[in-house]
């Protein structure tokens, strides 16, 4: 078993591979992939392909296959979420909200291709898990308590699924007040989505979170997705199929 | 004397703006419509309405605090707790021109960080340096939910069961949690501090 954590793409990354045959090369392969993603999609790098597209140095038809694919996926996400997911911001394109899940899913596929069928990849709190952990059971994925970041409020059994959580860590931490009984206490501060892949879970969690209370209804309406929403008052709601994942 | 008048005018206009917003929000609620464009808690609108004060420290009370959880130890010391309150208080303007006697790592003044994307909005913070040290950190912009014109029919929302969240001491392999805003905050703060650094 191999487990490594590091910072990349401005996020905390953890890769854990249970397969006995796994080695450092597997981890290095994932890190290389994420570096490629960073170089292509980081809006903080002037030299990235996305930055050069945004400045007009290149146009869309000249963009790489991967960038074109991501742009297309962004348009699709915008249509599916009624605009709640929108990569266009201030006149330029920022696909970060979608690239994250897309990159994690590809990292996971990379590991599968290398024969590592029991692993998870976690980047910035978004997780794609396959196979079994060292107990021989689905991976135990905790949902972070938005009010106390060193605690979890749910434990999920995840295998062949992606788990993404969208939220406002900064805001939620302060608002929690069990005695509070005003409209602010029903604000959603954390929304976790379980989907068939981390790509699906991630892009839809972002959009659904922006919808506020209606976000969970949006998740409910889409087959194959389950969700768990935590409000500022410390209450939570979940979709009907969510409990099948809970341990 | 003029300075005082300015302060009074500024604080009065803040109060008026806030009162107008509160009235508007109340009217919205009474009309029973559930706008998808839920204008998020008061602090976002108040912050957006503020004039950008660059040379003085404006104490803006927002119902949020900065996450104490930060990957870098150096920035956690800078995070200031902002008190929760519904009404904006008059700005406590303290003009702090750079002083030659300050001995800290930073030059006195107020420094605005760059806008950092928080995936669904923008975070921008202002670091206030007094006597060479970080004395306060303010949000200038906070992720603001989009203003959608389309309404979501509240009658279509199923009634979902509510439960109180429960912290557990269970062992897990990995934790899923939101990090977006914190990351953007740290990025913006770093940018502000690098402007302030000697």
Short mmCIF file of C-alpha atoms in Angstrom, two decimals:
data_model
loop_
_atom_site.label_atom_id
_atom_site.label_comp_id
_atom_site.label_asym_id
_atom_site.label_seq_id
_atom_site.Cartn_x
_atom_site.Cartn_y
_atom_site.Cartn_z
CA UNK A 1 0.00 0.00 0.00
CA UNK A 2 1.27 3.44 -0.83
CA UNK A 3 -0.09 6.78 0.36
CA UNK A 4 1.34 10.16 -0.58
CA UNK A 5 0.18 13.73 -0.01
CA UNK A 6 1.50 16.92 -1.57
CA UNK A 7 0.46 20.35 -2.80
CA UNK A 8 -0.16 20.82 -6.48
CA UNK A 9 -2.43 23.03 -8.62
CA UNK A 10 -2.90 25.09 -5.45
CA UNK A 11 -4.54 22.17 -3.67
CA UNK A 12 -3.76 19.42 -1.22
CA UNK A 13 -3.50 16.17 -3.18
CA UNK A 14 -3.58 12.67 -1.70
CA UNK A 15 -3.14 9.47 -3.64
CA UNK A 16 -3.61 6.16 -1.86
CA UNK A 17 -3.17 2.85 -3.66
CA UNK A 18 -4.02 -0.36 -1.88
CA UNK A 19 -2.77 -2.75 -4.57
CA UNK A 20 0.30 -4.56 -3.27
CA UNK A 21 2.13 -4.09 -6.53
CA UNK A 22 1.85 -0.31 -6.37
CA UNK A 23 4.99 1.81 -6.21
CA UNK A 24 6.32 5.37 -6.36
CA UNK A 25 6.08 5.39 -10.14
CA UNK A 26 2.29 5.29 -9.84
CA UNK A 27 2.33 8.37 -7.66
CA UNK A 28 4.83 10.09 -9.95
CA UNK A 29 2.58 9.39 -12.92
CA UNK A 30 -0.32 11.14 -11.19
CA UNK A 31 1.88 14.09 -10.22
CA UNK A 32 3.11 14.41 -13.81
CA UNK A 33 -0.43 14.40 -15.07
CA UNK A 34 -1.47 17.11 -12.62
CA UNK A 35 1.53 19.20 -13.65
CA UNK A 36 0.44 18.90 -17.26
CA UNK A 37 -3.06 20.01 -16.22
CA UNK A 38 -1.60 22.94 -14.33
CA UNK A 39 0.51 24.07 -17.26
CA UNK A 40 -2.45 23.91 -19.58
CA UNK A 41 -5.31 25.17 -17.43
CA UNK A 42 -3.98 27.40 -14.68
CA UNK A 43 -5.35 30.93 -14.99
CA UNK A 44 -2.58 32.06 -12.64
CA UNK A 45 0.12 31.16 -15.18
CA UNK A 46 0.57 33.64 -18.01
CA UNK A 47 2.13 30.93 -20.11
CA UNK A 48 -0.71 28.43 -19.74
CA UNK A 49 -2.75 27.56 -22.75
CA UNK A 50 -5.94 28.91 -21.16
CA UNK A 51 -4.24 32.24 -20.44
CA UNK A 52 -3.00 32.47 -24.00
CA UNK A 53 -6.51 31.74 -25.23
CA UNK A 54 -7.90 34.46 -22.99
CA UNK A 55 -5.40 37.06 -24.18
CA UNK A 56 -6.06 36.12 -27.78
CA UNK A 57 -2.55 34.81 -28.41
CA UNK A 58 -4.21 31.67 -29.71
CA UNK A 59 -7.76 31.10 -30.80
CA UNK A 60 -9.98 28.15 -30.06
CA UNK A 61 -9.34 26.33 -33.32
CA UNK A 62 -5.62 26.30 -32.49
CA UNK A 63 -6.15 24.97 -28.99
CA UNK A 64 -5.04 21.49 -27.98
CA UNK A 65 -7.47 18.58 -28.01
CA UNK A 66 -7.66 18.61 -24.24
CA UNK A 67 -8.46 22.31 -24.00
CA UNK A 68 -11.10 22.02 -26.68
CA UNK A 69 -12.63 19.08 -24.87
CA UNK A 70 -12.76 21.00 -21.60
CA UNK A 71 -14.28 24.07 -23.28
CA UNK A 72 -16.96 21.89 -24.78
CA UNK A 73 -17.66 20.29 -21.42
CA UNK A 74 -17.98 23.76 -19.88
CA UNK A 75 -20.61 24.73 -22.43
CA UNK A 76 -22.45 21.53 -21.77
CA UNK A 77 -22.36 22.12 -18.03
CA UNK A 78 -23.70 25.61 -18.49
CA UNK A 79 -26.64 24.31 -20.50
CA UNK A 80 -27.39 21.50 -18.08
CA UNK A 81 -27.33 23.74 -15.04
CA UNK A 82 -29.26 26.63 -16.53
CA UNK A 83 -26.21 28.83 -16.27
CA UNK A 84 -25.45 28.13 -12.63
CA UNK A 85 -22.21 26.64 -13.85
CA UNK A 86 -20.61 29.22 -16.08
CA UNK A 87 -16.92 29.20 -16.94
CA UNK A 88 -17.08 32.66 -18.47
CA UNK A 89 -16.20 35.29 -15.91
CA UNK A 90 -15.42 38.92 -16.56
CA UNK A 91 -15.15 38.24 -20.25
CA UNK A 92 -12.57 35.48 -19.97
CA UNK A 93 -12.85 31.75 -19.58
CA UNK A 94 -11.98 30.06 -16.32
CA UNK A 95 -12.73 26.35 -16.49
CA UNK A 96 -11.23 25.60 -13.06
CA UNK A 97 -14.54 24.51 -11.57
CA UNK A 98 -14.74 21.73 -14.12
CA UNK A 99 -11.06 20.95 -14.67
CA UNK A 100 -10.64 19.82 -11.09
CA UNK A 101 -13.03 16.88 -11.34
CA UNK A 102 -11.98 16.17 -14.90
CA UNK A 103 -8.32 15.96 -13.90
CA UNK A 104 -8.97 13.75 -10.88
CA UNK A 105 -11.02 11.37 -12.97
CA UNK A 106 -8.25 11.12 -15.53
CA UNK A 107 -5.68 10.54 -12.79
CA UNK A 108 -7.81 7.68 -11.52
CA UNK A 109 -8.15 6.25 -15.03
CA UNK A 110 -4.38 6.45 -15.34
CA UNK A 111 -4.02 4.31 -12.22
CA UNK A 112 -6.57 1.79 -13.47
CA UNK A 113 -4.63 1.53 -16.72
CA UNK A 114 -1.55 0.72 -14.63
CA UNK A 115 -3.49 -2.10 -12.97
CA UNK A 116 -4.12 -0.29 -9.69
CA UNK A 117 -7.77 -1.11 -9.19
CA UNK A 118 -7.90 -0.28 -5.50
CA UNK A 119 -7.16 3.38 -4.95
CA UNK A 120 -8.47 6.84 -4.31
CA UNK A 121 -7.36 10.21 -5.60
CA UNK A 122 -8.21 13.27 -3.53
CA UNK A 123 -7.57 16.78 -4.77
CA UNK A 124 -8.80 19.67 -2.67
CA UNK A 125 -11.50 17.62 -0.98
CA UNK A 126 -12.87 16.02 -4.17
CA UNK A 127 -12.41 12.27 -4.17
CA UNK A 128 -12.56 9.51 -6.78
CA UNK A 129 -12.38 6.04 -5.26
CA UNK A 130 -12.19 2.57 -6.77
CA UNK A 131 -12.04 -0.90 -5.28
CA UNK A 132 -11.31 -1.66 -1.67
CA UNK A 133 -9.26 -0.26 1.18
CA UNK A 134 -6.91 -2.26 3.39
CA UNK A 135 -9.85 -3.66 5.35
CA UNK A 136 -11.15 -5.08 2.11
CA UNK A 137 -14.13 -2.70 2.21
CA UNK A 138 -15.21 0.31 0.19
CA UNK A 139 -13.16 3.40 0.97
CA UNK A 140 -14.36 5.35 4.00
CA UNK A 141 -14.94 8.92 2.92
CA UNK A 142 -15.84 11.41 5.63
CA UNK A 143 -17.87 14.57 5.05
CA UNK A 144 -16.11 17.42 6.79
CA UNK A 145 -17.97 19.36 9.46
CA UNK A 146 -18.11 22.85 7.94
CA UNK A 147 -18.06 24.34 11.46
CA UNK A 148 -15.15 22.30 12.80
CA UNK A 149 -12.74 21.35 10.11
CA UNK A 150 -11.04 18.59 12.08
CA UNK A 151 -14.30 16.68 12.48
CA UNK A 152 -16.52 14.69 10.15
CA UNK A 153 -20.31 14.54 10.27
CA UNK A 154 -20.87 11.52 8.03
CA UNK A 155 -18.89 8.49 6.93
CA UNK A 156 -19.60 7.17 3.44
CA UNK A 157 -18.64 3.85 1.90
CA UNK A 158 -17.41 4.68 -1.60
CA UNK A 159 -16.28 2.45 -4.42
CA UNK A 160 -16.50 3.31 -8.11
CA UNK A 161 -17.92 6.72 -7.24
CA UNK A 162 -16.87 10.32 -6.93
CA UNK A 163 -17.55 12.55 -3.93
CA UNK A 164 -17.37 16.33 -4.20
CA UNK A 165 -18.17 18.95 -1.60
CA UNK A 166 -18.87 22.55 -2.44
CA UNK A 167 -19.14 25.15 0.26
CA UNK A 168 -18.04 28.20 2.10
CA UNK A 169 -15.62 27.16 4.76
CA UNK A 170 -14.89 30.72 5.74
CA UNK A 171 -18.45 31.77 6.21
CA UNK A 172 -19.89 28.63 7.70
CA UNK A 173 -17.41 28.48 10.49
CA UNK A 174 -18.74 31.54 12.15
CA UNK A 175 -22.43 31.49 11.50
CA UNK A 176 -23.25 28.25 13.28
CA UNK A 177 -25.51 29.00 16.19
CA UNK A 178 -28.02 26.37 17.29
CA UNK A 179 -30.16 29.02 18.92
CA UNK A 180 -30.36 31.08 15.83
CA UNK A 181 -33.72 31.06 14.18
CA UNK A 182 -33.66 33.47 11.31
CA UNK A 183 -33.50 33.17 7.57
CA UNK A 184 -29.71 33.05 7.49
CA UNK A 185 -29.65 29.79 9.44
CA UNK A 186 -31.18 27.98 6.46
CA UNK A 187 -28.39 29.02 4.11
CA UNK A 188 -26.53 26.05 2.70
CA UNK A 189 -22.91 26.20 3.78
CA UNK A 190 -21.84 22.79 2.51
CA UNK A 191 -23.18 20.56 -0.25
CA UNK A 192 -21.76 17.09 -0.84
CA UNK A 193 -22.59 15.24 -4.04
CA UNK A 194 -21.97 11.55 -4.70
CA UNK A 195 -21.91 10.76 -8.41
CA UNK A 196 -20.96 7.99 -10.82
CA UNK A 197 -17.66 9.81 -11.27
CA UNK A 198 -15.87 12.70 -9.64
CA UNK A 199 -16.25 14.68 -12.86
CA UNK A 200 -20.03 14.50 -12.59
CA UNK A 201 -20.10 15.08 -8.85
CA UNK A 202 -17.73 18.04 -8.96
CA UNK A 203 -19.23 20.17 -11.70
CA UNK A 204 -22.76 19.60 -10.43
CA UNK A 205 -21.86 20.24 -6.79
CA UNK A 206 -20.47 23.63 -7.79
CA UNK A 207 -23.63 24.57 -9.66
CA UNK A 208 -26.01 23.10 -7.08
CA UNK A 209 -24.30 24.96 -4.27
CA UNK A 210 -24.83 28.23 -6.08
CA UNK A 211 -28.56 27.46 -6.18
CA UNK A 212 -28.84 27.55 -2.41
CA UNK A 213 -31.73 25.61 -0.91
CA UNK A 214 -32.91 24.57 -4.35
CA UNK A 215 -29.60 22.87 -5.07
CA UNK A 216 -30.56 19.61 -3.44
CA UNK A 217 -33.70 19.47 -5.57
CA UNK A 218 -31.53 19.87 -8.61
CA UNK A 219 -29.41 16.91 -7.48
CA UNK A 220 -32.52 14.89 -6.69
CA UNK A 221 -33.82 15.45 -10.20
CA UNK A 222 -30.74 13.95 -11.80
CA UNK A 223 -30.56 10.16 -11.79
CA UNK A 224 -27.48 8.58 -10.28
CA UNK A 225 -26.66 11.48 -7.98
CA UNK A 226 -27.10 11.71 -4.22
CA UNK A 227 -26.52 14.73 -2.07
CA UNK A 228 -26.15 15.99 1.47
CA UNK A 229 -26.64 19.66 2.28
CA UNK A 230 -25.66 21.30 5.56
CA UNK A 231 -27.17 24.64 6.55
CA UNK A 232 -25.73 27.46 8.59
CA UNK A 233 -27.97 26.44 11.48
CA UNK A 234 -26.31 23.03 11.69
CA UNK A 235 -29.19 21.11 10.13
CA UNK A 236 -28.81 18.83 7.13
CA UNK A 237 -30.98 17.46 4.35
CA UNK A 238 -30.22 14.63 1.99
CA UNK A 239 -31.57 12.96 -1.12
CA UNK A 240 -33.57 9.76 -0.89
CA UNK A 241 -30.79 7.40 -1.97
CA UNK A 242 -28.07 9.00 0.11
CA UNK A 243 -28.32 6.66 3.09
CA UNK A 244 -27.22 3.64 1.07
CA UNK A 245 -23.72 5.10 1.22
CA UNK A 246 -23.75 5.96 4.90
CA UNK A 247 -21.83 3.92 7.49
CA UNK B 1 -13.17 69.01 11.38
CA UNK B 2 -13.68 68.14 7.72
CA UNK B 3 -12.42 64.65 8.48
CA UNK B 4 -15.18 64.18 11.03
CA UNK B 5 -17.81 65.39 8.61
CA UNK B 6 -16.53 62.96 6.03
CA UNK B 7 -16.78 60.13 8.51
CA UNK B 8 -20.33 61.05 9.42
CA UNK B 9 -21.37 61.31 5.79
CA UNK B 10 -19.75 57.99 4.98
CA UNK B 11 -21.31 56.18 7.90
CA UNK B 12 -24.71 57.71 7.24
CA UNK B 13 -24.64 56.63 3.64
CA UNK B 14 -23.65 53.10 4.71
CA UNK B 15 -26.56 53.00 7.12
CA UNK B 16 -28.95 54.34 4.47
CA UNK B 17 -27.70 51.82 1.90
CA UNK B 18 -28.10 49.01 4.38
CA UNK B 19 -31.57 50.17 5.41
CA UNK B 20 -32.63 50.28 1.77
CA UNK B 21 -31.30 46.80 1.24
CA UNK B 22 -33.05 45.48 4.34
CA UNK B 23 -36.33 46.99 3.21
CA UNK B 24 -35.97 45.54 -0.24
CA UNK B 25 -35.20 42.12 1.13
CA UNK B 26 -38.19 42.24 3.42
CA UNK B 27 -40.43 43.19 0.53
CA UNK B 28 -39.06 40.27 -1.47
CA UNK B 29 -39.77 37.85 1.31
CA UNK B 30 -43.28 39.12 1.83
CA UNK B 31 -44.16 38.75 -1.81
CA UNK B 32 -43.56 35.03 -1.34
CA UNK B 33 -41.36 34.59 -4.34
CA UNK B 34 -38.39 32.28 -4.09
CA UNK B 35 -35.89 33.88 -6.34
CA UNK B 36 -33.16 31.62 -7.51
CA UNK B 37 -31.03 34.70 -7.29
CA UNK B 38 -31.13 34.52 -3.51
CA UNK B 39 -29.08 37.52 -2.68
CA UNK B 40 -26.84 36.00 -0.17
CA UNK B 41 -26.55 37.14 3.43
CA UNK B 42 -26.26 40.81 4.05
CA UNK B 43 -22.51 41.02 4.05
CA UNK B 44 -22.13 40.48 0.34
CA UNK B 45 -24.40 43.33 -0.61
CA UNK B 46 -22.96 45.65 1.98
CA UNK B 47 -19.46 44.94 0.82
CA UNK B 48 -20.36 45.40 -2.81
CA UNK B 49 -21.90 48.78 -2.07
CA UNK B 50 -18.93 50.15 -0.21
CA UNK B 51 -16.76 52.73 -1.79
CA UNK B 52 -13.19 51.47 -2.10
CA UNK B 53 -11.26 53.19 0.61
CA UNK B 54 -7.62 52.70 -0.12
CA UNK B 55 -5.76 54.76 2.39
CA UNK B 56 -7.68 54.19 5.58
CA UNK B 57 -8.80 51.11 7.42
CA UNK B 58 -12.56 50.72 7.19
CA UNK B 59 -13.98 48.30 9.71
CA UNK B 60 -16.66 46.44 7.83
CA UNK B 61 -18.61 43.98 9.88
CA UNK B 62 -19.51 40.91 7.97
CA UNK B 63 -21.21 37.80 9.28
CA UNK B 64 -18.31 35.62 8.46
CA UNK B 65 -14.97 34.82 9.80
CA UNK B 66 -11.85 33.74 8.17
CA UNK B 67 -11.20 30.03 8.30
CA UNK B 68 -8.48 29.35 10.81
CA UNK B 69 -7.48 26.28 8.85
CA UNK B 70 -4.73 27.29 6.51
CA UNK B 71 -1.99 25.19 4.93
CA UNK B 72 0.60 27.86 5.61
CA UNK B 73 1.42 28.66 9.22
CA UNK B 74 2.46 32.20 8.35
CA UNK B 75 -0.94 33.23 7.13
CA UNK B 76 -2.98 31.78 9.98
CA UNK B 77 -1.59 34.37 12.34
CA UNK B 78 -2.95 37.05 10.08
CA UNK B 79 -6.53 35.85 10.16
CA UNK B 80 -8.71 38.15 12.15
CA UNK B 81 -12.07 37.31 13.56
CA UNK B 82 -14.77 39.60 12.36
CA UNK B 83 -17.80 39.95 14.56
CA UNK B 84 -21.25 38.98 13.39
CA UNK B 85 -23.70 41.81 13.21
CA UNK B 86 -26.55 42.89 11.04
CA UNK B 87 -25.86 46.61 11.05
CA UNK B 88 -22.78 48.25 9.69
CA UNK B 89 -20.96 50.39 12.20
CA UNK B 90 -19.37 53.69 11.33
CA UNK B 91 -15.98 53.11 9.80
CA UNK B 92 -13.16 53.53 12.26
CA UNK B 93 -10.80 55.26 9.93
CA UNK B 94 -7.24 55.30 11.08
CA UNK B 95 -4.98 56.92 8.60
CA UNK B 96 -1.64 55.18 8.89
CA UNK B 97 0.94 56.72 6.65
CA UNK B 98 4.17 54.77 6.35
CA UNK B 99 6.32 55.52 9.35
CA UNK B 100 10.04 55.31 9.56
CA UNK B 101 9.90 53.99 13.09
CA UNK B 102 7.83 50.86 12.42
CA UNK B 103 9.98 47.82 13.10
CA UNK B 104 7.78 45.00 11.79
CA UNK B 105 8.09 43.06 8.57
CA UNK B 106 5.54 45.18 6.77
CA UNK B 107 5.06 48.82 5.98
CA UNK B 108 2.05 50.41 7.62
CA UNK B 109 -1.03 50.98 5.56
CA UNK B 110 -3.89 49.13 3.93
CA UNK B 111 -3.10 46.82 1.05
CA UNK B 112 -5.59 45.22 -1.28
CA UNK B 113 -4.91 41.73 -2.46
CA UNK B 114 -5.61 40.62 -5.99
CA UNK B 115 -8.95 39.14 -6.88
CA UNK B 116 -8.75 35.42 -6.43
CA UNK B 117 -11.27 33.11 -7.98
CA UNK B 118 -13.21 30.99 -5.59
CA UNK B 119 -14.74 28.93 -8.38
CA UNK B 120 -18.12 30.51 -8.12
CA UNK B 121 -17.24 34.05 -7.23
CA UNK B 122 -14.33 36.28 -6.37
CA UNK B 123 -12.56 36.82 -3.09
CA UNK B 124 -10.57 39.95 -2.46
CA UNK B 125 -9.09 40.90 0.87
CA UNK B 126 -7.44 43.92 2.36
CA UNK B 127 -4.61 43.60 4.84
CA UNK B 128 -4.15 46.42 7.32
CA UNK B 129 -0.70 46.97 8.74
CA UNK B 130 -0.18 48.91 11.94
CA UNK B 131 3.23 49.32 13.53
CA UNK B 132 4.68 46.92 11.03
CA UNK B 133 2.36 44.12 11.97
CA UNK B 134 -0.83 42.75 10.47
CA UNK B 135 -3.58 44.32 12.54
CA UNK B 136 -6.59 43.36 10.49
CA UNK B 137 -7.76 41.56 7.42
CA UNK B 138 -10.97 42.54 5.66
CA UNK B 139 -13.05 41.07 2.88
CA UNK B 140 -13.46 43.51 0.01
CA UNK B 141 -15.31 41.04 -2.11
CA UNK B 142 -16.89 37.81 -1.10
CA UNK B 143 -18.12 35.09 -3.42
CA UNK B 144 -21.45 36.37 -4.55
CA UNK B 145 -24.02 34.08 -5.92
CA UNK B 146 -25.08 34.91 -9.37
CA UNK B 147 -28.11 36.98 -10.03
CA UNK B 148 -30.28 34.62 -11.96
CA UNK B 149 -33.40 36.03 -13.46
CA UNK B 150 -35.02 32.65 -13.74
CA UNK B 151 -37.01 31.63 -10.69
CA UNK B 152 -37.16 28.18 -9.29
CA UNK B 153 -40.68 27.17 -8.52
CA UNK B 154 -40.72 26.59 -4.80
CA UNK B 155 -43.64 24.22 -5.13
CA UNK B 156 -41.47 21.85 -7.12
CA UNK B 157 -39.17 21.35 -4.16
CA UNK B 158 -39.81 18.08 -2.40
CA UNK B 159 -40.05 18.25 1.35
CA UNK B 160 -36.83 16.66 2.52
CA UNK B 161 -36.30 15.34 6.00
CA UNK B 162 -34.01 17.36 8.17
CA UNK B 163 -31.57 16.05 10.71
CA UNK B 164 -29.11 17.75 12.98
CA UNK B 165 -25.52 17.16 11.96
CA UNK B 166 -23.52 14.96 14.31
CA UNK B 167 -19.81 15.00 14.70
CA UNK B 168 -18.23 11.59 14.76
CA UNK B 169 -14.91 10.27 15.91
CA UNK B 170 -14.93 7.56 13.27
CA UNK B 171 -11.77 6.63 11.40
CA UNK B 172 -11.86 7.50 7.72
CA UNK B 173 -9.55 7.01 4.77
CA UNK B 174 -10.10 10.49 3.38
CA UNK B 175 -12.26 13.56 3.99
CA UNK B 176 -14.34 15.43 1.45
CA UNK B 177 -14.72 19.08 2.28
CA UNK B 178 -14.95 22.49 0.72
CA UNK B 179 -11.69 24.32 0.30
CA UNK B 180 -12.44 26.79 -2.45
CA UNK B 181 -13.02 29.92 -0.48
CA UNK B 182 -10.14 29.33 1.88
CA UNK B 183 -7.73 28.83 -1.00
CA UNK B 184 -8.89 31.96 -2.72
CA UNK B 185 -8.66 33.88 0.52
CA UNK B 186 -5.10 32.76 1.09
CA UNK B 187 -4.13 33.67 -2.43
CA UNK B 188 -5.59 37.12 -2.13
CA UNK B 189 -4.04 37.66 1.28
CA UNK B 190 -0.63 36.55 0.03
CA UNK B 191 -0.87 39.07 -2.75
CA UNK B 192 -1.77 41.82 -0.29
CA UNK B 193 1.10 40.91 2.02
CA UNK B 194 3.67 40.83 -0.74
CA UNK B 195 2.79 44.40 -1.53
CA UNK B 196 3.23 45.31 2.10
CA UNK B 197 6.49 43.45 2.64
CA UNK B 198 9.64 45.50 3.02
#
